[in-house]
PDB file of C-alpha atoms in Angstrom:
ATOM      1  CA  UNK A   1      13.423 146.741  44.637  1.00 47.00           C
ATOM      2  CA  UNK A   2      12.727 143.876  47.062  1.00 46.00           C
ATOM      3  CA  UNK A   3      16.166 142.398  46.356  1.00 49.00           C
ATOM      4  CA  UNK A   4      17.860 145.715  47.187  1.00 46.00           C
ATOM      5  CA  UNK A   5      15.815 146.082  50.389  1.00 41.00           C
ATOM      6  CA  UNK A   6      16.600 142.476  51.387  1.00 41.00           C
ATOM      7  CA  UNK A   7      20.303 143.064  50.689  1.00 41.00           C
ATOM      8  CA  UNK A   8      20.314 146.185  52.858  1.00 41.00           C
ATOM      9  CA  UNK A   9      18.572 144.301  55.693  1.00 42.00           C
ATOM     10  CA  UNK A  10      21.099 141.464  55.407  1.00 39.00           C
ATOM     11  CA  UNK A  11      24.033 143.886  55.508  1.00 41.00           C
ATOM     12  CA  UNK A  12      22.584 145.613  58.596  1.00 38.00           C
ATOM     13  CA  UNK A  13      22.114 142.268  60.353  1.00 41.00           C
ATOM     14  CA  UNK A  14      25.725 141.319  59.626  1.00 39.00           C
ATOM     15  CA  UNK A  15      27.004 144.707  60.873  1.00 40.00           C
ATOM     16  CA  UNK A  16      24.906 144.540  64.057  1.00 40.00           C
ATOM     17  CA  UNK A  17      25.941 140.921  64.622  1.00 41.00           C
ATOM     18  CA  UNK A  18      29.625 141.796  64.265  1.00 37.00           C
ATOM     19  CA  UNK A  19      29.262 144.763  66.598  1.00 39.00           C
ATOM     20  CA  UNK A  20      27.571 142.594  69.230  1.00 36.00           C
ATOM     21  CA  UNK A  21      30.284 139.960  68.942  1.00 37.00           C
ATOM     22  CA  UNK A  22      33.084 142.477  69.367  1.00 39.00           C
ATOM     23  CA  UNK A  23      31.438 143.954  72.479  1.00 48.00           C
ATOM     24  CA  UNK A  24      31.097 140.575  74.156  1.00 52.00           C
ATOM     25  CA  UNK A  25      34.726 139.713  73.362  1.00 60.00           C
ATOM     26  CA  UNK A  26      35.826 142.815  75.323  1.00 84.00           C
ATOM     27  CA  UNK A  27      34.734 141.071  78.529  1.00 94.00           C
ATOM     28  CA  UNK A  28      37.099 138.649  80.268  1.00 96.00           C
ATOM     29  CA  UNK A  29      36.220 136.974  83.548  1.00 97.00           C
ATOM     30  CA  UNK A  30      38.112 134.692  85.912  1.00 97.00           C
ATOM     31  CA  UNK A  31      36.964 133.088  89.141  1.00 98.00           C
ATOM     32  CA  UNK A  32      39.451 131.612  91.607  1.00 98.00           C
ATOM     33  CA  UNK A  33      39.047 129.693  94.858  1.00 98.00           C
ATOM     34  CA  UNK A  34      41.175 130.231  97.950  1.00 98.00           C
ATOM     35  CA  UNK A  35      42.618 127.319  99.878  1.00 98.00           C
ATOM     36  CA  UNK A  36      43.622 127.575 103.538  1.00 98.00           C
ATOM     37  CA  UNK A  37      47.312 127.878 104.451  1.00 98.00           C
ATOM     38  CA  UNK A  38      49.374 127.983 107.660  1.00 98.00           C
ATOM     39  CA  UNK A  39      46.862 125.748 109.495  1.00 98.00           C
ATOM     40  CA  UNK A  40      44.043 128.282 109.009  1.00 98.00           C
ATOM     41  CA  UNK A  41      40.442 127.583 108.057  1.00 97.00           C
ATOM     42  CA  UNK A  42      40.204 130.505 105.630  1.00 98.00           C
ATOM     43  CA  UNK A  43      38.175 129.941 102.486  1.00 98.00           C
ATOM     44  CA  UNK A  44      36.705 132.133  99.787  1.00 98.00           C
ATOM     45  CA  UNK A  45      36.576 133.185  96.183  1.00 98.00           C
ATOM     46  CA  UNK A  46      37.836 136.017  94.032  1.00 98.00           C
ATOM     47  CA  UNK A  47      36.606 137.287  90.705  1.00 98.00           C
ATOM     48  CA  UNK A  48      38.508 139.300  88.132  1.00 98.00           C
ATOM     49  CA  UNK A  49      36.437 140.966  85.395  1.00 98.00           C
ATOM     50  CA  UNK A  50      38.150 142.903  82.617  1.00 98.00           C
ATOM     51  CA  UNK A  51      35.998 145.277  80.625  1.00 97.00           C
ATOM     52  CA  UNK A  52      36.937 148.339  78.579  1.00 95.00           C
ATOM     53  CA  UNK A  53      40.574 148.234  79.678  1.00 96.00           C
ATOM     54  CA  UNK A  54      39.876 147.991  83.408  1.00 97.00           C
ATOM     55  CA  UNK A  55      39.952 145.005  85.752  1.00 98.00           C
ATOM     56  CA  UNK A  56      37.574 144.835  88.697  1.00 98.00           C
ATOM     57  CA  UNK A  57      38.687 142.503  91.456  1.00 98.00           C
ATOM     58  CA  UNK A  58      36.331 141.275  94.188  1.00 98.00           C
ATOM     59  CA  UNK A  59      37.373 138.856  96.931  1.00 98.00           C
ATOM     60  CA  UNK A  60      34.978 137.334  99.473  1.00 98.00           C
ATOM     61  CA  UNK A  61      36.567 135.476 102.377  1.00 98.00           C
ATOM     62  CA  UNK A  62      35.421 133.542 105.430  1.00 98.00           C
ATOM     63  CA  UNK A  63      37.132 131.873 108.386  1.00 98.00           C
ATOM     64  CA  UNK A  64      39.387 134.819 109.191  1.00 98.00           C
ATOM     65  CA  UNK A  65      40.122 136.181 112.635  1.00 98.00           C
ATOM     66  CA  UNK A  66      38.124 139.406 113.077  1.00 98.00           C
ATOM     67  CA  UNK A  67      40.172 142.486 112.202  1.00 98.00           C
ATOM     68  CA  UNK A  68      42.336 143.846 109.410  1.00 98.00           C
ATOM     69  CA  UNK A  69      44.002 141.576 106.842  1.00 98.00           C
ATOM     70  CA  UNK A  70      46.236 142.236 103.846  1.00 98.00           C
ATOM     71  CA  UNK A  71      45.768 140.743 100.403  1.00 98.00           C
ATOM     72  CA  UNK A  72      48.409 140.797  97.666  1.00 98.00           C
ATOM     73  CA  UNK A  73      49.104 139.368  94.241  1.00 98.00           C
ATOM     74  CA  UNK A  74      52.282 137.275  94.425  1.00 98.00           C
ATOM     75  CA  UNK A  75      54.768 136.236  91.727  1.00 97.00           C
ATOM     76  CA  UNK A  76      53.720 132.616  91.162  1.00 98.00           C
ATOM     77  CA  UNK A  77      50.506 130.644  90.806  1.00 97.00           C
ATOM     78  CA  UNK A  78      51.912 127.978  93.115  1.00 98.00           C
ATOM     79  CA  UNK A  79      49.999 127.251  96.330  1.00 98.00           C
ATOM     80  CA  UNK A  80      51.613 123.881  97.071  1.00 98.00           C
ATOM     81  CA  UNK A  81      53.553 124.905 100.198  1.00 98.00           C
ATOM     82  CA  UNK A  82      51.655 124.480 103.485  1.00 98.00           C
ATOM     83  CA  UNK A  83      52.531 128.065 104.415  1.00 98.00           C
ATOM     84  CA  UNK A  84      51.888 129.558 100.945  1.00 98.00           C
ATOM     85  CA  UNK A  85      55.566 130.454 100.484  1.00 98.00           C
ATOM     86  CA  UNK A  86      55.616 128.695  97.089  1.00 98.00           C
ATOM     87  CA  UNK A  87      53.732 131.709  95.653  1.00 98.00           C
ATOM     88  CA  UNK A  88      56.934 133.755  96.016  1.00 97.00           C
ATOM     89  CA  UNK A  89      57.109 137.432  96.869  1.00 96.00           C
ATOM     90  CA  UNK A  90      54.801 140.250  95.868  1.00 96.00           C
ATOM     91  CA  UNK A  91      54.276 140.671  92.142  1.00 97.00           C
ATOM     92  CA  UNK A  92      56.439 143.685  91.298  1.00 97.00           C
ATOM     93  CA  UNK A  93      57.191 143.806  87.560  1.00 97.00           C
ATOM     94  CA  UNK A  94      58.041 147.521  87.638  1.00 96.00           C
ATOM     95  CA  UNK A  95      60.559 147.184  90.507  1.00 96.00           C
ATOM     96  CA  UNK A  96      58.913 149.730  92.812  1.00 96.00           C
ATOM     97  CA  UNK A  97      59.057 149.901  96.612  1.00 96.00           C
ATOM     98  CA  UNK A  98      56.268 148.238  98.569  1.00 95.00           C
ATOM     99  CA  UNK A  99      53.531 150.686  99.543  1.00 96.00           C
ATOM    100  CA  UNK A 100      49.861 151.588  99.561  1.00 96.00           C
ATOM    101  CA  UNK A 101      47.965 151.155  96.285  1.00 94.00           C
ATOM    102  CA  UNK A 102      47.671 154.480  94.461  1.00 92.00           C
ATOM    103  CA  UNK A 103      49.947 156.425  96.840  1.00 94.00           C
ATOM    104  CA  UNK A 104      53.578 157.022  95.865  1.00 93.00           C
ATOM    105  CA  UNK A 105      55.426 153.834  94.953  1.00 94.00           C
ATOM    106  CA  UNK A 106      53.758 150.435  95.234  1.00 95.00           C
ATOM    107  CA  UNK A 107      53.964 146.971  93.744  1.00 95.00           C
ATOM    108  CA  UNK A 108      51.391 145.982  91.122  1.00 96.00           C
ATOM    109  CA  UNK A 109      50.460 143.284  93.614  1.00 96.00           C
ATOM    110  CA  UNK A 110      49.965 145.604  96.617  1.00 96.00           C
ATOM    111  CA  UNK A 111      46.166 145.401  96.724  1.00 96.00           C
ATOM    112  CA  UNK A 112      45.813 146.512 100.341  1.00 96.00           C
ATOM    113  CA  UNK A 113      43.861 145.781 103.507  1.00 98.00           C
ATOM    114  CA  UNK A 114      40.290 144.757 104.240  1.00 98.00           C
ATOM    115  CA  UNK A 115      38.337 144.119 107.426  1.00 98.00           C
ATOM    116  CA  UNK A 116      36.957 140.785 108.576  1.00 98.00           C
ATOM    117  CA  UNK A 117      33.842 141.217 110.708  1.00 98.00           C
ATOM    118  CA  UNK A 118      33.133 139.518 114.045  1.00 98.00           C
ATOM    119  CA  UNK A 119      32.105 136.350 112.165  1.00 98.00           C
ATOM    120  CA  UNK A 120      35.403 136.274 110.229  1.00 98.00           C
ATOM    121  CA  UNK A 121      33.909 137.344 106.891  1.00 98.00           C
ATOM    122  CA  UNK A 122      35.493 140.020 104.737  1.00 98.00           C
ATOM    123  CA  UNK A 123      35.370 141.431 101.254  1.00 98.00           C
ATOM    124  CA  UNK A 124      37.510 143.761  99.168  1.00 98.00           C
ATOM    125  CA  UNK A 125      36.977 145.365  95.757  1.00 98.00           C
ATOM    126  CA  UNK A 126      39.488 147.154  93.524  1.00 97.00           C
ATOM    127  CA  UNK A 127      39.128 148.456  89.967  1.00 98.00           C
ATOM    128  CA  UNK A 128      42.256 149.347  88.012  1.00 98.00           C
ATOM    129  CA  UNK A 129      43.652 149.873  84.545  1.00 97.00           C
ATOM    130  CA  UNK A 130      47.058 148.664  85.816  1.00 97.00           C
ATOM    131  CA  UNK A 131      46.102 144.990  85.377  1.00 98.00           C
ATOM    132  CA  UNK A 132      44.875 142.855  82.501  1.00 98.00           C
ATOM    133  CA  UNK A 133      43.796 139.241  82.117  1.00 97.00           C
ATOM    134  CA  UNK A 134      45.861 137.145  79.707  1.00 96.00           C
ATOM    135  CA  UNK A 135      46.989 140.135  77.609  1.00 96.00           C
ATOM    136  CA  UNK A 136      50.668 139.146  77.460  1.00 95.00           C
ATOM    137  CA  UNK A 137      51.956 142.458  78.886  1.00 97.00           C
ATOM    138  CA  UNK A 138      54.402 141.369  81.618  1.00 96.00           C
ATOM    139  CA  UNK A 139      53.861 144.649  83.496  1.00 97.00           C
ATOM    140  CA  UNK A 140      50.063 144.197  83.650  1.00 98.00           C
ATOM    141  CA  UNK A 141      49.064 140.562  83.129  1.00 98.00           C
ATOM    142  CA  UNK A 142      47.798 138.881  86.327  1.00 98.00           C
ATOM    143  CA  UNK A 143      47.450 135.448  84.724  1.00 97.00           C
ATOM    144  CA  UNK A 144      49.922 132.981  86.230  1.00 97.00           C
ATOM    145  CA  UNK A 145      50.236 134.884  89.502  1.00 98.00           C
ATOM    146  CA  UNK A 146      49.126 133.931  93.025  1.00 98.00           C
ATOM    147  CA  UNK A 147      46.690 135.646  95.354  1.00 98.00           C
ATOM    148  CA  UNK A 148      47.616 135.607  99.057  1.00 98.00           C
ATOM    149  CA  UNK A 149      45.601 136.631 102.115  1.00 98.00           C
ATOM    150  CA  UNK A 150      47.677 137.462 105.186  1.00 98.00           C
ATOM    151  CA  UNK A 151      47.047 136.967 108.880  1.00 98.00           C
ATOM    152  CA  UNK A 152      47.488 140.661 109.693  1.00 97.00           C
ATOM    153  CA  UNK A 153      47.388 144.150 108.235  1.00 98.00           C
ATOM    154  CA  UNK A 154      49.820 145.589 105.724  1.00 97.00           C
ATOM    155  CA  UNK A 155      51.658 148.543 107.309  1.00 97.00           C
ATOM    156  CA  UNK A 156      52.455 149.887 103.784  1.00 97.00           C
ATOM    157  CA  UNK A 157      55.999 150.739 104.970  1.00 95.00           C
ATOM    158  CA  UNK A 158      58.035 147.617 105.796  1.00 95.00           C
ATOM    159  CA  UNK A 159      60.017 146.453 102.747  1.00 95.00           C
ATOM    160  CA  UNK A 160      59.364 144.414 100.752  1.00 93.00           C
ATOM    161  CA  UNK A 161      56.188 142.897 102.253  1.00 91.00           C
ATOM    162  CA  UNK A 162      54.361 145.280 104.560  1.00 95.00           C
ATOM    163  CA  UNK A 163      54.877 143.056 107.639  1.00 96.00           C
ATOM    164  CA  UNK A 164      51.428 141.472 107.199  1.00 97.00           C
ATOM    165  CA  UNK A 165      52.242 138.165 108.863  1.00 96.00           C
ATOM    166  CA  UNK A 166      51.539 134.571 107.877  1.00 97.00           C
ATOM    167  CA  UNK A 167      49.879 133.592 104.622  1.00 98.00           C
ATOM    168  CA  UNK A 168      46.470 132.201 105.639  1.00 98.00           C
ATOM    169  CA  UNK A 169      44.972 131.618 102.172  1.00 98.00           C
ATOM    170  CA  UNK A 170      46.268 131.169  98.639  1.00 98.00           C
ATOM    171  CA  UNK A 171      44.779 130.970  95.175  1.00 98.00           C
ATOM    172  CA  UNK A 172      46.387 130.508  91.791  1.00 98.00           C
ATOM    173  CA  UNK A 173      45.263 132.994  89.137  1.00 97.00           C
ATOM    174  CA  UNK A 174      45.033 130.514  86.272  1.00 95.00           C
ATOM    175  CA  UNK A 175      42.489 129.525  83.634  1.00 89.00           C
TER     176      UNK A 175
END
């Protein structure tokens, strides 16, 4: 009887252990650091957390001019150019028109605008099921892309960029 009870306990421990492991493997997290571009002093970090099929993106920036700024995911994880141009254009794997996230047509990289306060600090958060981290789906995978902060606001109309001005910060979305 004790052997049967011990076997049942062991089986339950294995099942619970496997369940716990599979839950923790559902979570993917990436942190990236912005570097200043176009002679700016912008700095900051961004975090991407994927859980249960959704990615939550949070960017915290400093050194901006007070006001509205655009942030986009760009095609390449290359921040080598002094003006950030090496990151290429907006990430647009589905070949849509540039626009406002969630309204009509928009690029997968059209995150949107955020406000920098009087001290030049700003933050933006977005949660979506249209992105993934290192999943291999070319229409969703943000790995290997670039993250660009712009000098001005995205007008959500001008093609293909939103007329947001110079690139003042860049980060590669890489492991």
